[in-house]
XYZ file of C-alpha atoms in Angstrom:
669
model
C -21.565 -46.996 17.978
C -20.992 -47.922 21.620
C -20.002 -45.372 24.235
C -16.605 -47.056 24.587
C -15.989 -46.936 20.824
C -17.068 -43.281 20.667
C -14.688 -42.410 23.490
C -11.866 -44.201 21.679
C -12.599 -42.288 18.460
C -12.559 -38.976 20.323
C -9.231 -39.784 21.951
C -7.713 -40.746 18.594
C -8.301 -37.218 17.274
C -7.571 -35.171 20.387
C -4.384 -33.082 20.494
C -1.371 -34.361 22.406
C -1.608 -31.730 25.150
C -5.180 -32.723 25.991
C -4.294 -36.429 26.083
C -1.503 -35.603 28.512
C -3.837 -33.618 30.783
C -6.659 -36.141 30.525
C -4.504 -39.134 31.439
C -3.085 -37.386 34.496
C -6.596 -36.396 35.512
C -7.706 -40.024 35.170
C -4.796 -41.188 37.308
C -5.643 -38.717 40.046
C -9.337 -39.636 39.891
C -8.446 -43.293 40.504
C -6.212 -42.393 43.418
C -8.793 -40.059 44.962
C -11.495 -42.668 44.731
C -9.237 -45.170 46.428
C -8.478 -42.709 49.229
C -12.095 -41.681 49.636
C -13.109 -45.354 49.881
C -10.609 -45.847 52.702
C -11.645 -42.616 54.415
C -15.380 -43.438 54.323
C -17.165 -42.535 57.594
C -20.761 -42.998 58.714
C -23.257 -40.646 57.106
C -24.114 -39.023 60.450
C -20.456 -38.153 61.041
C -18.537 -35.044 59.946
C -17.950 -34.626 56.218
C -14.198 -34.514 56.792
C -13.103 -37.795 58.315
C -10.223 -38.582 60.638
C -8.337 -40.671 58.100
C -8.424 -37.884 55.538
C -7.099 -35.331 58.026
C -4.289 -37.679 59.032
C -3.343 -38.239 55.393
C -3.309 -34.514 54.702
C -1.188 -33.732 57.717
C 1.220 -36.486 56.720
C 1.709 -34.744 53.347
C 0.344 -37.654 51.347
C -1.237 -35.589 48.540
C 0.249 -37.390 45.538
C -0.563 -40.939 44.354
C 1.993 -43.400 45.702
C 0.632 -46.126 43.487
C -2.444 -46.730 41.352
C -3.769 -49.300 38.916
C -3.305 -46.741 36.083
C -0.993 -47.700 33.177
C 2.086 -45.458 33.466
C 3.223 -46.265 29.908
C 0.219 -44.378 28.492
C 1.327 -41.236 30.295
C 4.894 -41.685 29.058
C 3.621 -41.980 25.463
C 1.471 -38.869 25.918
C 4.518 -36.984 27.224
C 6.519 -38.079 24.182
C 3.815 -36.871 21.754
C 3.500 -33.607 23.647
C 7.242 -32.969 23.423
C 7.017 -33.267 19.625
C 4.225 -30.681 19.301
C 5.812 -27.675 17.572
C 3.291 -25.212 18.980
C 3.994 -26.069 22.602
C 7.734 -26.233 21.913
C 7.578 -22.710 20.499
C 5.740 -21.526 23.593
C 8.314 -22.877 25.995
C 11.414 -21.999 23.987
C 10.566 -18.679 22.317
C 8.484 -17.226 25.137
C 10.700 -18.604 27.881
C 8.026 -20.474 29.867
C 8.925 -22.785 32.728
C 7.621 -26.349 32.810
C 5.169 -25.389 35.568
C 3.819 -22.505 33.448
C 3.384 -24.786 30.449
C 1.419 -27.283 32.551
C -0.876 -24.638 34.054
C -1.537 -23.255 30.563
C -2.219 -26.762 29.226
C -4.749 -27.319 31.997
C -6.474 -23.992 31.183
C -6.526 -24.682 27.419
C -7.933 -28.184 28.047
C -11.143 -26.534 29.278
C -11.336 -24.488 26.042
C -10.846 -27.665 24.030
C -13.498 -29.610 25.956
C -15.806 -27.523 28.202
C -16.991 -30.727 29.930
C -13.510 -30.953 31.427
C -14.470 -28.061 33.694
C -16.621 -30.484 35.714
C -13.655 -32.840 36.013
C -11.655 -29.994 37.548
C -14.404 -29.384 40.095
C -14.382 -33.095 40.936
C -10.615 -33.124 41.365
C -10.808 -30.069 43.652
C -13.543 -31.864 45.599
C -15.331 -28.523 45.324
C -17.924 -27.753 42.626
C -17.312 -24.005 43.046
C -13.737 -24.379 41.782
C -14.470 -25.749 38.327
C -11.428 -24.629 36.382
C -7.654 -24.646 36.056
C -5.864 -23.612 39.253
C -2.173 -23.546 40.173
C -2.946 -26.055 42.950
C -4.528 -28.563 40.555
C -1.688 -28.157 38.042
C 0.808 -28.926 40.814
C -1.161 -32.011 41.855
C -1.525 -33.382 38.304
C 2.028 -32.740 37.110
C 4.017 -33.103 40.336
C 5.279 -29.520 40.690
C 5.859 -27.578 43.837
C 2.889 -25.235 44.393
C 5.257 -22.299 44.880
C 6.718 -22.923 41.419
C 3.333 -22.804 39.740
C 2.401 -19.669 41.657
C 5.086 -17.613 39.834
C 3.780 -17.623 36.258
C 5.671 -14.549 35.007
C 5.784 -15.656 31.379
C 2.064 -16.367 31.255
C 1.111 -12.835 32.224
C 4.021 -11.148 30.464
C 2.823 -12.580 27.150
C -0.907 -12.465 28.002
C -1.171 -16.242 27.603
C -3.345 -16.711 30.707
C -4.480 -14.758 33.722
C -6.630 -15.196 36.851
C -10.352 -14.929 36.217
C -11.671 -11.370 36.430
C -13.760 -12.138 39.513
C -10.611 -13.140 41.413
C -7.636 -11.251 40.008
C -5.316 -12.736 42.601
C -2.600 -15.366 42.631
C -3.892 -17.743 45.271
C -3.311 -21.452 44.602
C -7.057 -22.166 44.354
C -7.878 -19.284 41.993
C -9.056 -20.219 38.517
C -6.909 -19.188 35.551
C -8.276 -18.583 32.037
C -6.318 -19.030 28.809
C -6.234 -16.207 26.275
C -8.883 -17.112 23.645
C -6.550 -16.373 20.751
C -3.731 -18.575 22.060
C -6.197 -21.301 23.072
C -7.635 -21.424 19.551
C -4.119 -21.647 18.090
C -3.079 -24.455 20.453
C -6.250 -26.463 19.853
C -6.016 -26.240 16.073
C -4.613 -29.190 14.153
C -4.213 -27.213 10.941
C -0.738 -26.393 9.719
C -0.528 -22.767 8.586
C 0.211 -22.313 4.902
C 3.421 -20.355 4.393
C 2.965 -18.083 1.374
C 5.668 -17.923 -1.245
C 7.958 -14.883 -0.914
C 6.667 -11.988 -3.038
C 8.726 -10.895 -6.054
C 11.403 -8.336 -5.265
C 10.025 -4.943 -6.274
C 12.571 -2.570 -4.712
C 15.906 -4.291 -5.262
C 18.141 -1.344 -4.399
C 16.227 -0.503 -1.225
C 16.229 -4.190 -0.207
C 20.005 -4.380 -0.478
C 20.290 -1.198 1.577
C 18.089 -2.657 4.339
C 19.948 -5.982 4.375
C 23.286 -4.217 4.632
C 22.012 -2.551 7.801
C 20.216 -5.496 9.426
C 22.479 -8.496 8.743
C 25.619 -7.333 10.618
C 23.556 -6.489 13.715
C 21.855 -9.884 13.722
C 25.121 -11.693 13.129
C 26.746 -9.901 16.069
C 23.843 -10.805 18.359
C 23.976 -14.496 17.412
C 27.757 -14.642 17.886
C 27.536 -13.246 21.396
C 24.456 -15.295 22.313
C 21.430 -13.935 24.067
C 21.894 -13.846 27.819
C 18.394 -12.414 28.305
C 16.768 -15.490 26.798
C 15.076 -17.633 29.467
C 14.383 -20.539 27.124
C 16.594 -23.581 26.550
C 17.338 -22.682 22.924
C 19.035 -19.312 22.617
C 19.161 -19.519 18.836
C 15.352 -19.483 18.646
C 14.616 -17.200 21.577
C 14.583 -13.547 20.578
C 15.921 -10.737 22.686
C 14.286 -7.410 23.435
C 14.016 -4.917 20.586
C 17.347 -4.467 18.843
C 16.409 -3.290 15.334
C 13.764 -0.792 14.222
C 13.346 -0.088 10.528
C 11.090 2.713 9.261
C 9.860 1.999 5.719
C 8.491 5.163 4.103
C 6.540 5.574 0.902
C 3.139 6.675 -0.415
C 0.044 4.574 0.130
C 0.161 1.613 -2.251
C 3.929 1.777 -2.723
C 4.377 -1.755 -1.402
C 5.686 -1.119 2.109
C 4.234 -4.359 3.498
C 5.432 -6.295 0.461
C 8.892 -4.841 1.029
C 8.751 -5.944 4.672
C 7.863 -9.479 3.539
C 10.745 -9.469 1.054
C 13.167 -8.336 3.739
C 11.944 -10.964 6.203
C 12.211 -13.715 3.568
C 15.779 -12.646 2.746
C 16.598 -13.074 6.460
C 14.875 -16.500 6.641
C 12.180 -14.993 8.820
C 8.425 -14.905 8.589
C 6.437 -11.690 8.807
C 3.509 -10.769 11.052
C 1.610 -7.608 10.065
C -0.357 -5.733 12.735
C -2.616 -2.715 12.208
C -2.129 -0.592 15.322
C -3.547 2.937 15.342
C -3.620 5.741 17.887
C -6.282 3.909 19.916
C -4.321 0.647 20.107
C -4.116 -0.989 23.515
C -1.134 -2.544 25.245
C -2.867 -5.931 25.103
C -3.224 -5.684 21.324
C 0.450 -4.778 20.976
C 1.523 -7.691 23.186
C -0.564 -10.149 21.187
C 0.990 -8.889 17.955
C 4.499 -9.228 19.405
C 3.604 -12.679 20.732
C 2.464 -13.855 17.301
C 5.705 -12.619 15.759
C 7.893 -14.308 18.336
C 6.032 -17.615 18.163
C 6.490 -17.611 14.375
C 10.154 -16.526 14.611
C 9.045 -13.584 12.490
C 9.620 -9.882 12.170
C 6.729 -7.667 13.248
C 5.511 -5.093 10.732
C 3.363 -2.259 12.102
C 0.987 -0.242 9.938
C -0.930 2.826 11.052
C 1.549 3.317 13.884
C 2.329 7.001 13.369
C 0.427 7.993 16.537
C 0.899 5.008 18.861
C 0.716 5.873 22.580
C 4.027 5.598 24.505
C 2.869 2.629 26.661
C 2.234 0.648 23.488
C 5.720 1.395 22.202
C 7.166 0.313 25.541
C 5.278 -2.999 25.410
C 6.444 -3.663 21.854
C 10.077 -2.871 22.563
C 10.112 -5.220 25.533
C 9.020 -8.113 23.344
C 10.316 -7.596 19.765
C 13.817 -7.998 18.417
C 13.021 -6.876 14.856
C 10.382 -4.221 14.288
C 9.433 -2.817 10.878
C 7.281 0.309 10.847
C 5.454 1.014 7.574
C 4.580 4.687 7.839
C 5.821 8.245 7.574
C 6.713 9.131 11.177
C 9.711 7.659 12.973
C 9.001 5.881 16.291
C 9.956 7.708 19.483
C 13.583 7.342 20.446
C 14.713 4.148 22.168
C 17.777 1.962 22.543
C 17.353 0.073 19.260
C 19.516 0.380 16.177
C 17.424 2.422 13.751
C 17.366 3.128 10.028
C 14.962 4.605 7.482
C 14.292 3.131 4.045
C 12.407 5.275 1.523
C 10.769 3.328 -1.287
C 11.205 4.947 -4.674
C 9.048 4.349 -7.754
C 8.988 0.817 -9.123
C 11.392 0.227 -11.963
C 10.042 -0.867 -15.313
C 11.428 -4.379 -14.785
C 9.768 -4.577 -11.349
C 6.413 -3.494 -12.780
C 6.630 -6.102 -15.515
C 7.653 -8.820 -13.049
C 4.801 -7.997 -10.667
C 2.288 -7.935 -13.525
C 3.421 -11.378 -14.705
C 3.060 -12.669 -11.150
C -0.437 -11.209 -10.846
C -1.816 -12.111 -14.261
C 0.518 -14.638 -15.885
C 0.832 -12.403 -18.968
C 3.124 -9.679 -20.240
C 2.434 -6.138 -19.075
C 0.573 -3.860 -21.518
C 2.092 -0.436 -22.308
C -0.105 1.338 -19.754
C 1.482 -0.843 -17.052
C 5.062 -1.226 -18.281
C 5.696 2.395 -19.191
C 4.027 4.319 -16.387
C 5.187 4.880 -12.842
C 2.421 3.039 -11.001
C 2.632 1.909 -7.407
C 2.326 -1.741 -6.458
C -1.172 -1.110 -5.102
C -2.301 0.452 -8.370
C -0.883 -2.510 -10.296
C -2.815 -4.932 -8.116
C -6.025 -2.932 -8.652
C -5.484 -2.804 -12.414
C -4.736 -6.545 -12.603
C -8.370 -7.341 -11.782
C -9.329 -5.887 -15.178
C -6.693 -7.880 -17.102
C -9.147 -10.512 -18.444
C -11.062 -7.716 -20.229
C -8.044 -6.586 -22.250
C -5.463 -3.805 -22.314
C -7.973 -0.975 -22.798
C -9.913 -2.113 -19.740
C -6.656 -2.177 -17.772
C -5.934 1.418 -18.756
C -9.426 2.506 -17.697
C -9.181 0.617 -14.416
C -5.943 2.287 -13.374
C -6.697 4.565 -10.421
C -7.103 8.250 -11.275
C -5.503 9.989 -8.346
C -6.395 13.399 -9.746
C -10.092 12.697 -9.863
C -10.065 11.768 -6.190
C -7.732 14.375 -4.746
C -7.345 17.381 -7.034
C -10.754 18.099 -8.531
C -10.502 21.803 -7.626
C -7.110 22.288 -9.286
C -7.522 20.308 -12.492
C -10.016 20.004 -15.306
C -10.188 16.818 -17.407
C -10.060 17.586 -21.125
C -11.931 15.694 -23.854
C -9.842 13.782 -26.394
C -11.865 13.821 -29.632
C -8.947 14.185 -32.065
C -6.494 11.815 -33.732
C -3.424 12.478 -35.846
C -5.664 12.561 -38.943
C -7.562 15.538 -37.548
C -4.620 17.870 -36.986
C -2.872 19.720 -39.812
C 0.613 21.010 -39.009
C 3.729 22.165 -40.766
C 6.113 19.312 -41.530
C 8.780 20.389 -39.031
C 6.193 20.865 -36.273
C 4.679 17.437 -36.933
C 8.159 15.904 -36.810
C 8.935 17.493 -33.426
C 5.607 16.288 -32.032
C 6.382 12.795 -33.292
C 9.731 12.931 -31.485
C 7.980 13.962 -28.273
C 5.489 11.127 -28.666
C 8.386 8.675 -29.025
C 9.951 9.991 -25.814
C 6.666 9.476 -23.982
C 6.124 5.997 -25.383
C 9.687 4.688 -25.115
C 11.089 6.369 -22.046
C 10.864 3.180 -19.979
C 12.564 1.082 -22.656
C 15.389 3.594 -23.173
C 15.987 4.687 -19.573
C 15.536 1.269 -17.921
C 16.110 -1.440 -20.524
C 18.949 0.335 -22.302
C 20.329 1.886 -19.114
C 20.323 5.543 -20.216
C 18.915 6.678 -16.894
C 22.399 7.821 -15.889
C 22.081 10.711 -18.342
C 19.037 12.110 -16.532
C 19.703 11.332 -12.841
C 17.533 14.196 -11.642
C 14.369 13.382 -13.543
C 12.768 10.733 -15.692
C 10.009 13.061 -16.796
C 9.106 14.270 -20.267
C 8.277 17.964 -20.465
C 7.566 19.974 -23.590
C 6.768 23.580 -24.398
C 4.227 24.345 -27.127
C 4.779 27.962 -28.144
C 3.131 29.965 -30.870
C 0.294 32.301 -31.766
C -3.164 31.609 -30.480
C -5.162 29.186 -32.611
C -2.206 27.373 -34.176
C -3.090 23.962 -32.648
C -1.207 23.823 -29.342
C -4.154 22.560 -27.287
C -5.316 20.254 -30.056
C -1.821 18.765 -30.338
C -1.842 18.007 -26.595
C -5.216 16.275 -26.986
C -3.946 14.216 -29.921
C -0.837 13.137 -28.010
C -2.872 12.120 -24.953
C -5.295 10.090 -27.039
C -2.540 8.382 -29.005
C -0.927 7.248 -25.745
C -4.209 6.274 -24.102
C -3.718 8.778 -21.270
C -6.065 11.287 -19.673
C -5.231 14.954 -20.159
C -5.768 17.458 -17.362
C -5.701 21.233 -17.718
C -4.221 23.087 -14.745
C -6.793 25.562 -13.424
C -4.585 28.598 -12.854
C -7.368 30.515 -11.132
C -7.303 28.005 -8.259
C -3.604 27.104 -8.360
C -2.228 30.636 -8.093
C -2.894 32.007 -4.620
C -2.167 35.454 -3.226
C -1.087 33.999 0.099
C 2.606 33.267 0.440
C 3.483 29.620 -0.059
C 0.022 28.459 -1.132
C 0.832 28.393 -4.846
C 3.865 26.191 -4.171
C 1.728 23.832 -2.073
C -0.823 23.501 -4.853
C 1.845 22.811 -7.461
C 3.477 20.239 -5.159
C 0.136 18.438 -4.724
C -0.355 18.295 -8.470
C 3.139 17.015 -9.238
C 3.115 14.478 -6.401
C -0.179 13.043 -7.582
C 0.929 13.033 -11.240
C 3.931 10.864 -10.356
C 1.665 8.207 -8.855
C -0.533 7.680 -11.886
C -0.453 7.954 -15.661
C -1.706 11.353 -16.819
C -0.521 14.282 -18.895
C -0.560 17.716 -17.282
C -1.433 20.649 -19.553
C -0.376 24.118 -18.373
C -2.228 26.556 -20.619
C -0.964 30.140 -20.549
C 2.187 28.851 -18.847
C 3.767 32.306 -18.779
C 1.404 33.143 -15.897
C 3.307 30.631 -13.727
C 6.749 30.456 -15.254
C 7.391 34.099 -16.026
C 10.705 35.866 -15.753
C 12.154 36.698 -12.382
C 12.086 40.403 -11.646
C 14.414 42.823 -9.947
C 13.681 42.836 -6.230
C 12.186 46.158 -5.183
C 9.975 45.000 -2.323
C 8.905 41.910 -0.378
C 6.327 41.005 -3.013
C 9.030 40.797 -5.704
C 11.235 38.669 -3.437
C 8.484 36.150 -2.750
C 7.459 36.122 -6.417
C 11.017 35.157 -7.364
C 11.086 32.461 -4.669
C 7.873 31.083 -6.123
C 9.355 30.958 -9.618
C 12.551 29.331 -8.305
C 10.489 26.636 -6.614
C 8.496 25.983 -9.776
C 11.681 25.634 -11.804
C 13.160 23.117 -9.345
C 9.916 21.170 -9.056
C 9.480 20.969 -12.799
C 13.067 19.788 -13.214
C 12.564 16.923 -10.741
C 9.123 15.982 -12.083
C 8.992 12.351 -13.212
C 5.749 12.563 -15.155
C 4.613 14.155 -18.413
C 3.770 17.825 -18.730
C 2.951 20.072 -21.679
C 3.155 23.830 -21.289
C 1.500 26.110 -23.818
C 2.110 29.801 -24.302
C 1.689 32.434 -26.984
C 4.266 34.636 -25.253
C 7.427 32.586 -25.254
C 9.580 35.666 -24.760
C 7.977 36.254 -21.356
C 9.225 32.920 -19.968
C 12.288 32.678 -17.759
C 15.311 31.577 -19.805
C 16.445 29.217 -17.032
C 13.143 27.438 -17.365
C 13.444 27.038 -21.119
C 16.825 25.342 -20.674
C 15.210 22.694 -18.462
C 12.657 21.599 -21.052
C 13.237 18.400 -23.012
C 11.467 19.648 -26.167
C 10.281 23.072 -27.354
C 7.851 23.021 -30.286
C 7.258 26.335 -32.064
C 3.832 26.304 -33.677
C 3.521 28.589 -36.704
C 0.662 29.932 -38.752
C -0.497 27.432 -41.364
C 0.843 27.866 -44.900
C -1.347 27.781 -48.000
C -1.285 23.999 -48.436
C -2.075 23.473 -44.759
C -4.941 25.977 -44.885
C -6.427 24.100 -47.822
C -6.440 20.855 -45.783
C -7.896 22.662 -42.785
C -10.772 24.116 -44.842
C -11.586 20.721 -46.301
C -11.695 19.163 -42.837
C -13.772 22.012 -41.386
C -16.374 22.223 -44.178
C -18.186 18.917 -44.455
C -19.350 18.087 -47.948
C -22.194 15.864 -46.732
C -24.206 15.472 -43.569
C -24.238 12.153 -41.678
C -27.500 11.362 -43.505
C -25.938 11.999 -46.902
C -27.359 15.484 -47.613
C -25.177 17.733 -49.776
C -24.008 20.698 -47.707
C -21.658 22.758 -49.929
C -22.356 24.897 -52.959
C -19.485 26.065 -55.132
C -16.653 26.306 -52.561
C -13.427 27.692 -54.072
C -10.829 25.839 -52.018
C -7.857 27.575 -53.684
C -9.215 31.038 -52.949
C -9.803 30.166 -49.304
C -6.284 28.732 -48.914
C -4.534 31.531 -50.835
C -6.365 34.693 -49.825
C -7.501 34.034 -46.232
C -4.519 33.897 -43.850
C -6.374 32.317 -40.962
C -5.187 30.067 -38.165
C -6.620 26.609 -37.685
C -8.856 27.794 -34.830
C -10.116 30.700 -36.937
C -10.876 28.383 -39.854
C -12.958 26.136 -37.598
C -14.805 29.137 -36.168
C -15.466 30.567 -39.639
C -16.728 27.225 -40.949
C -19.124 26.866 -38.019
C -20.404 30.426 -38.400
C -20.939 29.911 -42.140
C -22.898 26.721 -41.468
C -25.244 28.520 -39.048
C -25.775 31.382 -41.545
C -26.575 28.989 -44.377
C -28.933 26.910 -42.248
C -30.781 30.063 -41.173
C -31.292 31.016 -44.829
C -32.382 27.511 -45.758
C -29.581 27.080 -48.277
C -26.334 25.207 -48.717
C -23.034 26.654 -47.511
C -21.633 28.892 -50.202
C -18.616 31.135 -50.611
C -20.653 34.179 -49.551
C -21.317 32.618 -46.179
C -17.677 31.580 -45.737
C -16.207 34.968 -46.746
C -18.498 36.843 -44.386
C -17.596 34.502 -41.521
C -13.853 34.784 -42.294
C -14.085 38.589 -42.366
C -15.550 38.588 -38.842
C -12.761 36.314 -37.560
C -10.062 38.568 -39.021
C -11.749 41.657 -37.602
C -11.345 40.165 -34.095
C -7.580 40.595 -34.412
C -7.752 43.937 -36.192
C -7.224 42.716 -39.748
C -9.372 44.058 -42.588
C -10.164 41.611 -45.395
C -9.802 43.420 -48.708
C -9.826 40.390 -51.029
C -13.151 39.751 -52.744
C -14.313 36.480 -54.129
C -15.718 36.483 -57.618
C -17.826 33.444 -58.224
């Protein structure tokens, strides 16, 4: 390929702004060469000739005529005027024509570093190889004084004098901001993502009701502060600040994108922490304004005041995703608190993420948007994998307050009285169907204070309360956590309430079942106030009652001293299940489950067990039956024999002795 053809190919793919600069540079080169040819003096003479001095003093700095084709420049100007990036710069950032031309000259050097040598040639000084206000004035026909007042360039950090100079002289080199230069040189059209699905419909309507009237009033009155030619596109100084609160993963940035889309705006998200600089804030605001977008700040709870000042000078719509409100200013302000996702929102987001219907672990549990996104990565492996992949907030945050419980039992392993089993089945239905009933059927209005499911398991020790909680958790595919009362209850005032609040807050962000064993230790009756200790103890109980009532998760409380619980607390419970001692038929089933007839290898283990005698004569609880069966097995193994009635009776007698009962019945084999 010839040099001429290669040059033509390069010009065909160069951006319009560079063509415009290049053609004007070529025109000036031709004119300078013509002048220098006329001004030529003998080699032994001074470098600066008489003719050149006369021309300078006569003010003849611009080409009066040249052999250059003016139509090419006109075409380049037309293409440049159609470039949306440069139009956005001039209109939305309020740049003058002289500022645009100086910036174009500076960006031309970023686009083609060889152009730096052209600038040195045009300055007739190799030490000034860059974009200067003087050269911009010469190429584009501006007054030098106009180019020397580039307020918009520095206000928006688009360009600045080189660090070695840091002055505004006409011959000082200016450098374009690397970020803006890369954006202006790119030919790629940014892909506009589709608006995310609406996850917080009520909160979105609340935000729109606040924002829309303010924007409409501003557009009706115009924007007198806008220096650009198009006031509709040019944004004013900060007029709206919206604080969006919610836990990590609640979808604050997604909500900001939804709000911006509803207002026909884009969204620029900037992570600005306590060490953020003013320059970083200005660049974020600049990106938002160039895109006609709202600016969403994350990590901005501790921004320095100068950063806030820089943002408020340059943003008309600021969304802060955090917990702390920005320092006071002149903007109209509002706070939006994101509540839990509704069941419909969770299902919609899951379909968007995976293209399939949400499994029960997703549809029925109050997960945040972030947790749904994390769980969606496991969707190809099936519903069980999704349940396992769901983040366990407890395991990360509350290891000292909670103990995970094993779930070895199913409904076939637990033997209960018919009425107890029926009440447990009702509680299981409330756990499984609460989303369908409260959301799909609209019965949430009956429980406006709480969507939680809380049950009390009361009854003598060993009647199956803990085992029933394990069965329920396994049947629903949920982890079960026992509250460690030794670490939760604290002698220092207010610490117990803080621990309970941490547990409940975490439980509402993930799908777990809380198990309060010996619940009477926490939820006991309020006492008559005789001293400060009694007063604070009652305050603690009052707080626990209120917190339990507003709890949106699932909790099971177990106690063998129901009468010691506060009556106000009992009224707040959805279900109370009274576990009773097993009857004869239930004891028979329990003995048959506890005493294996054969080992896993097929060895016979039992020898002459009288099931009717065990069920009729030994009034044991389920836990005592299991303990007696285990003790009998050890005794038989030690003797090298099978398990017989003698071993079982002796073991049962020891269990009854633990609670002060003497076994008088004798077995006659």
